[in-house]
Backbone as a ProteinNet text record, in pm:
[ID]
protein_1_A
[PRIMARY]
MSYSGITLALSKGRIFEETLPLLAAAGITPSENPESSRKLIIGTDRDDVRLIIVRASDVPTYVQYGAADLGIAGKDVLNEHGGNGLYQPLDLQIAKCRMMVAVREGYDYAGTVKQGARIRVATKYVNAARDHFASKGVHIDLIKLYGSMELAPLVGLSDVIVDLVSTGGTL
[TERTIARY]
5409.6	5455.7	5593.7	5616	5707.1	5831.3	5969.1	6045.6	6158.5	6169.7	6269.9	6420.9	6457.6	6604.6	6652	6789.4	6857	6796.8	6777.7	6740.1	6856.5	6913.6	7031	6977.6	6985.4	6953.6	7064.7	7045.8	7156	7077.4	7148	7120.9	7172.9	7106.7	7181.7	7300.6	7395.5	7507.1	7624.4	7716.3	7855	7890.9	7809.5	7822.9	7779.3	7684.2	7610.1	7715.6	7768.3	7869.9	7974.1	8044.2	8153.8	8122.8	7993.7	7947.2	7950.8	7903.1	7893.1	8010.2	8129.2	8239.4	8249.3	8216.2	8222.5	8113.4	7981.1	7877.4	7943.4	7984.7	8023.9	8129.6	8221.2	8328.8	8255.6	8133.2	8064.1	7946.6	7969.3	7872.4	7746	7704.4	7591.7	7607	7490	7490.3	7339.4	7306.2	7174.9	7112.3	6987.8	6928.3	6892.8	6919.5	6899.3	6981.8	6988.9	7076.1	6978.9	7010.8	6926	6931.5	7030.5	7062	6961.9	6940.5	6854.4	6706.7	6681.9	6565	6476.1	6354.1	6248.4	6210.2	6257.6	6219.6	6295.5	6225.6	6284.1	6342.2	6275.8	6313.9	6359.2	6488.9	6563.7	6625.1	6576.9	6649.9	6781.6	6842.9	6979.7	6978.3	7097.8	7105	7114.8	7099	7072.1	6943	6860.5	6717.6	6699.3	6811.1	6811.9	6863.4	6884	6922.8	6845.6	6801	6738.6	6803.4	6775.9	6833.5	6707.3	6715.5	6597	6676.6	6632	6703	6616.7	6684.9	6647.6	6727.3	6672.7	6752.6	6872.8	6979.8	7112.4	7082.1	7007.6	6984.8	6859.8	6804.9	6706.8	6755.7	6883.7	6954.4	6938.4	6991.9	6990.3	6867.4	6773.2	6626.4	6564.9	6591.5	6556.8	6592.9	6732.8	6790	6765.3	6749.5	6706	6580.2	6477.3	6339.9	6324.6	6418.7	6414.5	6364.6	6335.3	6287.6	6411.5	6534.9	6634.3	6744.7	6809	6887.3	7023.3	7067.2	7182.4	7177	7270.6	7273.7	7413.7	7420.9	7563.3	7538.4	7611.3	7569.6	7710.9	7742.3	7847	7836.9	7978.7	7981.3	7910.5	7914.6	7835.3	7675.9	7616.6	7479.9	7460	7559.6	7555.4	7580.1	7658.4	7689.2	7560.3	7484	7369.1	7266.5	7251.4	7140.5	7140	7276.8	7302.1	7326	7288.1	7316.4	7264.6	7159.3	7087.9	7031.5	7056.4	7030.2	7093	7201.9	7294.5	7438.7	7494.6	7630.5	7689.6	7812.3	7895	7991.8	7985.3	8070.7	8209.1	8221	8343.2	8331.1	8442.5	8473.4	8478.8	8400.7	8439.9	8537.4	8572	8685.8	8635.9	8522.9	8461.1	8414.1	8403.8	8342.5	8401	8540.3	8619.8	8576.1	8574.9	8567.9	8601	8575.6	8630.5	8534.3	8499.3	8415.8	8523.4	8452.3	8540.7	8454.2	8533.1	8478.7	8512.7	8442.6	8476.5	8424.9	8508.1	8459.4	8490.5	8378.8	8387.8	8529.5	8571	8697	8680.4	8776.5	8788.1	8713.8	8646.7	8610.3	8716	8729.1	8825.9	8774.8	8791.5	8735.2	8819.4	8961	9040.5	9026.5	8985.4	8983.6	8830.4	8733.3	8590.1	8589	8675.8	8672.9	8759.6	8862	8934.9	8843.4	8788.3	8702	8575.9	8540.4	8450.5	8325.9	8326.7	8173.2	8116.3	7977.9	7905	7911.7	7932.9	7940.4	7838.2	7769.7	7645	7713.2	7662.1	7717.4	7612.5	7607.9	7527.2	7572.2	7480.3	7526.1	7403.6	7435.2	7355.9	7365.9	7502.4	7546.7	7548.2	7433.1	7434.5	7497.9	7489.2	7552.4	7719.7	7755.4	7885.1	7957.2	7895.9	7907.8	7897	7804.1	7794.2	7908.6	7960.5	8045.4	8184.6	8204.8	8310.8	8357.4	8263.3	8283.5	8291.3	8210	8194.9	8333.1	8403.4	8543.4	8638.1	8609.8	8712.4	8650.1	8546.9	8499.5	8439.1	8421.9	8350.7	8191.7	8162.6	8007.2	7948.7	7849.2	7782.3	7630.3	7561.2	7445.6	7425.3	7348.3	7330.2	7231.7	7256.9	7145.8	7155.8	7050.7	7007.6	6968.4	7082.7	7028.6	7023.1	6989.6	6967.5	7052.5	7107.5	7179.5	7243.2	7335.7	7391.7	7443.7	7525.9	7580.3	7676.6	7740.2	7841.2	7781.6	7654.3	7571	7553	7514.8	7506.7	7602.5	7717.2	7785	7799	7775.5	7766.7	7651.8	7554.6	7409	7408.5	7487.2	7488.7	7403.2	7351.4	7297.4	7379.7	7498.5	7590.9	7727.1	7807.1	7955.4	8040.2	8019.3	8095.4	7987.8	8062.9	7965.6	8053.6	7969	8049	7971.8	8061.6	8018.8	8123.6	8073.2	8146	8229.8	8349.1	8419.9	8493	8476.2	8584.7	8708.2	8700.1	8799.3	8781.1	8680.3	8679.7	8670.9	8629.8	8615.5	8497.7	8395.5	8282.2	8283.6	8389.5	8424.5	8504.8
-3512.8	-3521.6	-3430.8	-3363	-3255.2	-3303.9	-3298	-3316.8	-3221.9	-3163.2	-3046.7	-3087.2	-3203.5	-3235.5	-3267	-3328.3	-3346.8	-3496.5	-3536.6	-3664.2	-3683.7	-3810.2	-3850	-3982.5	-3981.3	-4087.2	-4161.3	-4310.4	-4412.1	-4535.7	-4615	-4737.4	-4845.2	-4956.6	-5083	-5114.1	-5200	-5277.8	-5213.7	-5208.4	-5169.8	-5026.2	-4943.4	-4812.6	-4778.4	-4845	-4822	-4869.8	-4990.3	-5047.5	-4966.4	-4909.7	-4846.9	-4696.3	-4649.7	-4515.9	-4513.6	-4615.5	-4637.2	-4593.1	-4612.1	-4577.1	-4400	-4350.8	-4216.7	-4133.9	-4191.3	-4136	-4156.8	-4265	-4276.7	-4175.9	-4157.4	-4042.2	-3895.4	-3888	-3769.9	-3768.9	-3878.6	-3875.4	-3922.6	-3978.6	-4027.1	-4197.9	-4274.6	-4392.8	-4435.4	-4519.4	-4566.6	-4635.4	-4617.2	-4681.3	-4830.4	-4854.8	-5018.6	-5043	-5159.1	-5212.6	-5214.1	-5131.9	-5143.3	-5249.3	-5332.4	-5450.4	-5558.2	-5548.6	-5657.5	-5595	-5474.6	-5402.7	-5393.6	-5398.4	-5368.5	-5234.6	-5164.7	-5022.6	-4933.7	-4829.8	-4760.4	-4620.2	-4585.9	-4433.6	-4516	-4472.7	-4512.5	-4398.2	-4415.8	-4293.1	-4307.1	-4222.1	-4217.8	-4182.7	-4180.3	-4139.9	-4007.5	-3934.4	-3789.9	-3756.2	-3672.4	-3665	-3561.7	-3483.5	-3396.6	-3475.7	-3599.7	-3654.2	-3812.4	-3822.3	-3976.2	-3992.3	-4127.4	-4190.9	-4245.7	-4238.3	-4296.9	-4415.3	-4524.9	-4634.8	-4642.8	-4622.3	-4616.9	-4698.1	-4728.7	-4801.1	-4699.2	-4763.1	-4677.4	-4551.1	-4611.6	-4528.4	-4435.5	-4423.3	-4337.9	-4228.5	-4219	-4139.8	-4021.7	-4006.6	-3856.2	-3785.7	-3871.3	-3832.3	-3745	-3822.6	-3807.4	-3658.9	-3644	-3517.7	-3400.5	-3450.6	-3338	-3278.5	-3353.6	-3311.6	-3285.7	-3272.6	-3234.2	-3316.7	-3434.1	-3539.6	-3592.8	-3556.7	-3566.8	-3449.1	-3422.8	-3306	-3357.2	-3464.4	-3498.1	-3658.8	-3715.9	-3840.9	-3908.6	-4016.2	-4079.2	-4194.2	-4169.8	-4244.6	-4255.5	-4370.3	-4382.7	-4300.9	-4284.6	-4170	-4224.8	-4369.1	-4416.2	-4388.1	-4374.2	-4335.8	-4200.4	-4107.1	-3950.2	-3932.9	-4011.5	-3979.2	-4055.9	-4158.7	-4187.2	-4098	-4048.8	-3972.9	-3830	-3782.3	-3660.5	-3552.4	-3549.3	-3458	-3328.1	-3310.1	-3180.1	-3161.2	-3029	-2987.8	-3052.6	-3117.8	-3189.2	-3132	-3108.5	-3077.9	-3194.8	-3214.6	-3306.3	-3231	-3227.2	-3140.8	-3222.7	-3358.5	-3408.3	-3566.9	-3629.4	-3768.9	-3813.3	-3935.4	-4004.3	-4120.5	-4152.3	-4228.8	-4369.5	-4403.3	-4536.3	-4627	-4730	-4837.3	-4836.8	-4847.2	-4836	-4925.7	-4894.1	-4999.4	-4920.8	-5009.2	-4929.3	-4986.1	-4890.7	-4919	-4999.1	-5112.8	-5189.3	-5223.3	-5256.8	-5292.8	-5444.7	-5540.2	-5686.4	-5757.7	-5818.5	-5912	-6069.5	-6130.7	-6271.3	-6331.4	-6444.6	-6507.7	-6540.5	-6511.7	-6522.9	-6407.2	-6313.3	-6212.6	-6115.3	-6075.4	-5989	-5831.5	-5791.3	-5635.5	-5537.6	-5569.8	-5473.7	-5473.1	-5574.9	-5597.5	-5545.5	-5551.8	-5520.9	-5369.1	-5303.9	-5162.9	-5101.5	-5160.3	-5128.7	-5121.5	-5213.9	-5219.7	-5129.6	-5041.5	-4951.4	-5007.3	-5144	-5206.5	-5172	-5186.9	-5152.4	-5272.6	-5232.9	-5340.4	-5314.6	-5443.6	-5433.8	-5443.1	-5334.1	-5333.3	-5343.7	-5413.2	-5436.9	-5398.5	-5304.6	-5224.4	-5177.9	-5155.2	-5067.2	-4919.6	-4891	-4757	-4694.7	-4680.5	-4629.9	-4496.8	-4399.3	-4277.3	-4280.4	-4360	-4353.2	-4445.1	-4566.8	-4641.2	-4556	-4472.9	-4396.7	-4293.9	-4224	-4125	-4210.7	-4305.5	-4378.3	-4416.3	-4456.4	-4504.8	-4391.3	-4300.3	-4176	-4111.7	-4114.6	-4059.6	-4117.4	-4262.8	-4346.5	-4334	-4315.7	-4279	-4427.3	-4524.9	-4653.9	-4642.8	-4721.2	-4712.3	-4832.5	-4791.5	-4898.2	-4893.5	-5012.3	-5044.9	-5059.5	-4989.2	-5001.1	-5095.2	-5179.6	-5254.7	-5231.6	-5170.2	-5166.4	-5280.3	-5306.8	-5433.7	-5385.9	-5478.7	-5433.9	-5521.4	-5644.9	-5727.5	-5842.3	-5911.2	-6041.4	-6005.6	-5885	-5831.6	-5953	-6032.8	-6135.8	-6230.7	-6242.9	-6337.5	-6302.4	-6168.8	-6111.8	-6168.3	-6144.1	-6194.7	-6338.2	-6414.1	-6577.6	-6626.3	-6549.4	-6604	-6520.3	-6431.7	-6365.2	-6216	-6202.1	-6057.3	-5948.4	-5946.6	-5842.5	-5882	-5806.3	-5827.2	-5801.7	-5704.9	-5647.5	-5623.5	-5607.9	-5527	-5439.8	-5327.1	-5240.4	-5248.8	-5272.5	-5292.4	-5254.4	-5230.7	-5195	-5350.1	-5336.6	-5420.3	-5390.2	-5473	-5442.3	-5527.2	-5663	-5737	-5801	-5813.1	-5881.3	-6033.5	-6072.4	-6215.2	-6278.8	-6206.4	-6268.8	-6260.8	-6188.8	-6203.5	-6303.7
-9728.7	-9597.3	-9595.6	-9484	-9484.6	-9376.3	-9412.9	-9314.8	-9327.9	-9217.4	-9211	-9186.9	-9160.2	-9165.8	-9306.6	-9299.5	-9435.2	-9463	-9599.7	-9660	-9753.4	-9724.3	-9792.8	-9871	-10007.7	-10085.4	-10124.6	-10093.1	-10098	-10174.4	-10231.7	-10257.5	-10211.9	-10184.8	-10117.6	-10203.4	-10141.4	-10190.2	-10183.9	-10263.8	-10232	-10198.4	-10281.4	-10242.6	-10097.6	-10067.6	-9933.8	-9827.1	-9840	-9758.8	-9731.2	-9849.8	-9850.5	-9786.2	-9805.4	-9740.6	-9597.9	-9517.6	-9375.5	-9297.1	-9311.9	-9251.1	-9280.3	-9386.2	-9402.7	-9316.3	-9334.3	-9242.9	-9093.4	-9047.2	-8926.6	-8880.7	-8961.7	-8918.2	-8923.9	-9000.6	-8977.4	-8840.2	-8775.5	-8669.9	-8696.6	-8814.4	-8860.7	-8878.9	-8773.9	-8780.1	-8816.6	-8908.9	-8929.2	-8823.4	-8798.2	-8664	-8719.4	-8825.4	-8851.1	-8978.9	-9015.8	-9131.1	-9250.6	-9334.1	-9475.3	-9522	-9533.2	-9617.5	-9556.1	-9431	-9383.6	-9341.6	-9341.3	-9331.7	-9466.5	-9460.6	-9565.5	-9582.7	-9468	-9464.3	-9588.4	-9623.3	-9733.4	-9679.6	-9561.9	-9473.7	-9352.5	-9346.3	-9208.7	-9151.3	-9024.2	-8930.3	-8912.3	-8834.5	-8777.3	-8642.2	-8601.7	-8445.6	-8433.2	-8555.9	-8549.3	-8590.6	-8525.1	-8545.8	-8661.6	-8737.7	-8823.4	-8948.9	-8954.4	-9081.3	-9099.8	-9221.8	-9234	-9395.2	-9394.8	-9531.9	-9592.2	-9735.1	-9793.4	-9891	-9894.6	-9998.7	-10129.5	-10235.3	-10364.6	-10453	-10573.4	-10669.9	-10712.7	-10742.5	-10774	-10896.8	-10964.6	-11088.7	-11062.4	-10954.1	-10912.6	-10828.5	-10766.1	-10675.2	-10708.7	-10854.8	-10904.1	-10905	-10952.7	-10971.5	-10850.5	-10725.8	-10598.8	-10538.1	-10602.2	-10574.4	-10647.3	-10780.7	-10866	-10832.8	-10810.1	-10773.8	-10634.3	-10561.6	-10413.8	-10314.6	-10344.9	-10241.7	-10166.9	-10189.8	-10129.2	-10142.4	-10014.6	-10036.4	-10092.7	-10072.2	-10134.8	-10149.2	-10236.6	-10256.4	-10303.5	-10283.8	-10309.6	-10431.7	-10535.6	-10646.2	-10741.3	-10800.6	-10891.3	-11009.6	-11057.4	-11167.2	-11271.5	-11297.6	-11398	-11405.9	-11294.2	-11271.9	-11313.1	-11272.5	-11307.3	-11445.1	-11512.6	-11657.8	-11712.7	-11680.3	-11756.1	-11752	-11636.6	-11578.2	-11652.9	-11682.1	-11755.7	-11655.3	-11539.4	-11442.9	-11444.4	-11524.8	-11518	-11370.3	-11335.8	-11218.4	-11098.3	-11104.1	-11020.6	-10995	-10882.3	-10862.7	-10793.6	-10848.7	-10773.7	-10705.3	-10570	-10500.3	-10465.2	-10459.3	-10449.9	-10489.5	-10514.3	-10536.4	-10409.5	-10361.8	-10231.3	-10244.7	-10357.3	-10384.1	-10333.6	-10356.2	-10299.2	-10404.4	-10389	-10517.6	-10635.1	-10624	-10762	-10852.7	-10960	-11086.1	-11219.8	-11334.9	-11435.4	-11554.5	-11645.1	-11784.2	-11875.3	-11912.7	-12005.8	-12131.4	-12233.5	-12376.7	-12376.7	-12382.8	-12378	-12509.3	-12561.8	-12680.8	-12661.8	-12722.4	-12700.3	-12774.9	-12724.8	-12776.5	-12915.1	-13003	-13147.8	-13224.9	-13165.6	-13247.3	-13279.1	-13423	-13464.6	-13446.4	-13337.4	-13324.8	-13392	-13380.8	-13465.3	-13612	-13662.1	-13821.4	-13848.9	-13738	-13775.3	-13787.2	-13692.9	-13680.7	-13798.2	-13827	-13949.3	-14078.6	-14086.9	-14211.8	-14201.7	-14102	-14069.6	-14059.9	-14034.5	-14023.9	-13897.5	-13886	-13763.8	-13681.6	-13549.6	-13445	-13339.4	-13306.9	-13208.1	-13080.5	-12999.6	-12847	-12759.8	-12658.5	-12573.2	-12459.4	-12381	-12241.9	-12169.5	-12043	-11978.1	-11963.1	-12024.8	-12013.9	-12174.8	-12209.6	-12356	-12378.8	-12287.5	-12302.4	-12298.3	-12219.4	-12206.2	-12323.4	-12369	-12461.8	-12603	-12627.8	-12752.4	-12753.2	-12633.4	-12627.4	-12670.8	-12601.2	-12624	-12764.9	-12838.1	-12969.4	-13054.8	-13037.3	-13142.1	-13113.6	-13009.3	-13007	-13066.6	-13114.6	-13178.6	-13329.8	-13348.8	-13501.2	-13548.4	-13424.7	-13470.3	-13457.3	-13600.5	-13614.4	-13531	-13430.5	-13363.8	-13365.2	-13330	-13300.1	-13136.2	-13069.9	-12917.6	-12882.9	-12809.3	-12755.9	-12585.7	-12544.4	-12421.8	-12338.9	-12223.1	-12159.6	-11989.2	-11900.9	-11777.8	-11679.6	-11738.7	-11666.6	-11755	-11701	-11747.8	-11891.1	-11896.2	-12026.1	-12093.6	-11982	-12064.4	-12149.4	-12144	-12213.4	-12369.2	-12381.8	-12506.2	-12625.4	-12640.3	-12723.5	-12753.1	-12630	-12641.9	-12719	-12719.5	-12801.1	-12930.4	-12948.3	-13094.5	-13077.5	-12956	-12957.1	-12998.2	-12940.2	-12976.2	-13010.9	-13092.8	-13102.3	-12969.8	-12893.9	-12778.1	-12658.9	-12571.7	-12451.8	-12392.7	-12318.5	-12246.2	-12108.4	-12015.7	-11883.3	-11779.1	-11658.2	-11528.2	-11474.5	-11439.9	-11384.1	-11255.5	-11162.4	-11046.4	-11045.1	-11081.3	-11099.5	-11240.5	-11328.9	-11425.6	-11429.3	-11306.9	-11293.3	-11354.1	-11394.5	-11456.1	-11597.9	-11653	-11796.8	-11821.4
[MASK]
+++++++++++++++++++++++++++++++++++++++++++++++++++++++++++++++++++++++++++++++++++++++++++++++++++++++++++++++++++++++++++++++++++++++++++++++++++++++++++++++++++++++++++

């Protein structure tokens, strides 16, 4: 199926909500609310622009392979994807958060690092975690998880976690 307009890949959630005012400022309004719609292709008030709603981690793939002309995703998604064939023209300054290393209460992280012992790290962000700990000379075993990071050290799966936090409230 061929579409001659501009296709913008977005994911539901915080980035989408914070993108809406930017789209409105550019004169683009979705024809329906993707948060309440089950449609994955959503028109806009402009005939030459449509939105496709995909998983956040899939936004770069849709752009890389030409199914979308552009996409809006978090820097974490771009870093994990690797960015091959992608260009980030600007930072929209939305969905602010930070990558954090968190340990369970009572765990002697500094002592473990000082001894040169291997640390088990649970994370969704394996590339970022690998790069971070390598830059510090810390030996790690990475455990890829897709959610509930804070549970991993509590049940003995990992020593530490690497995750994105906005407020740190769930830690």
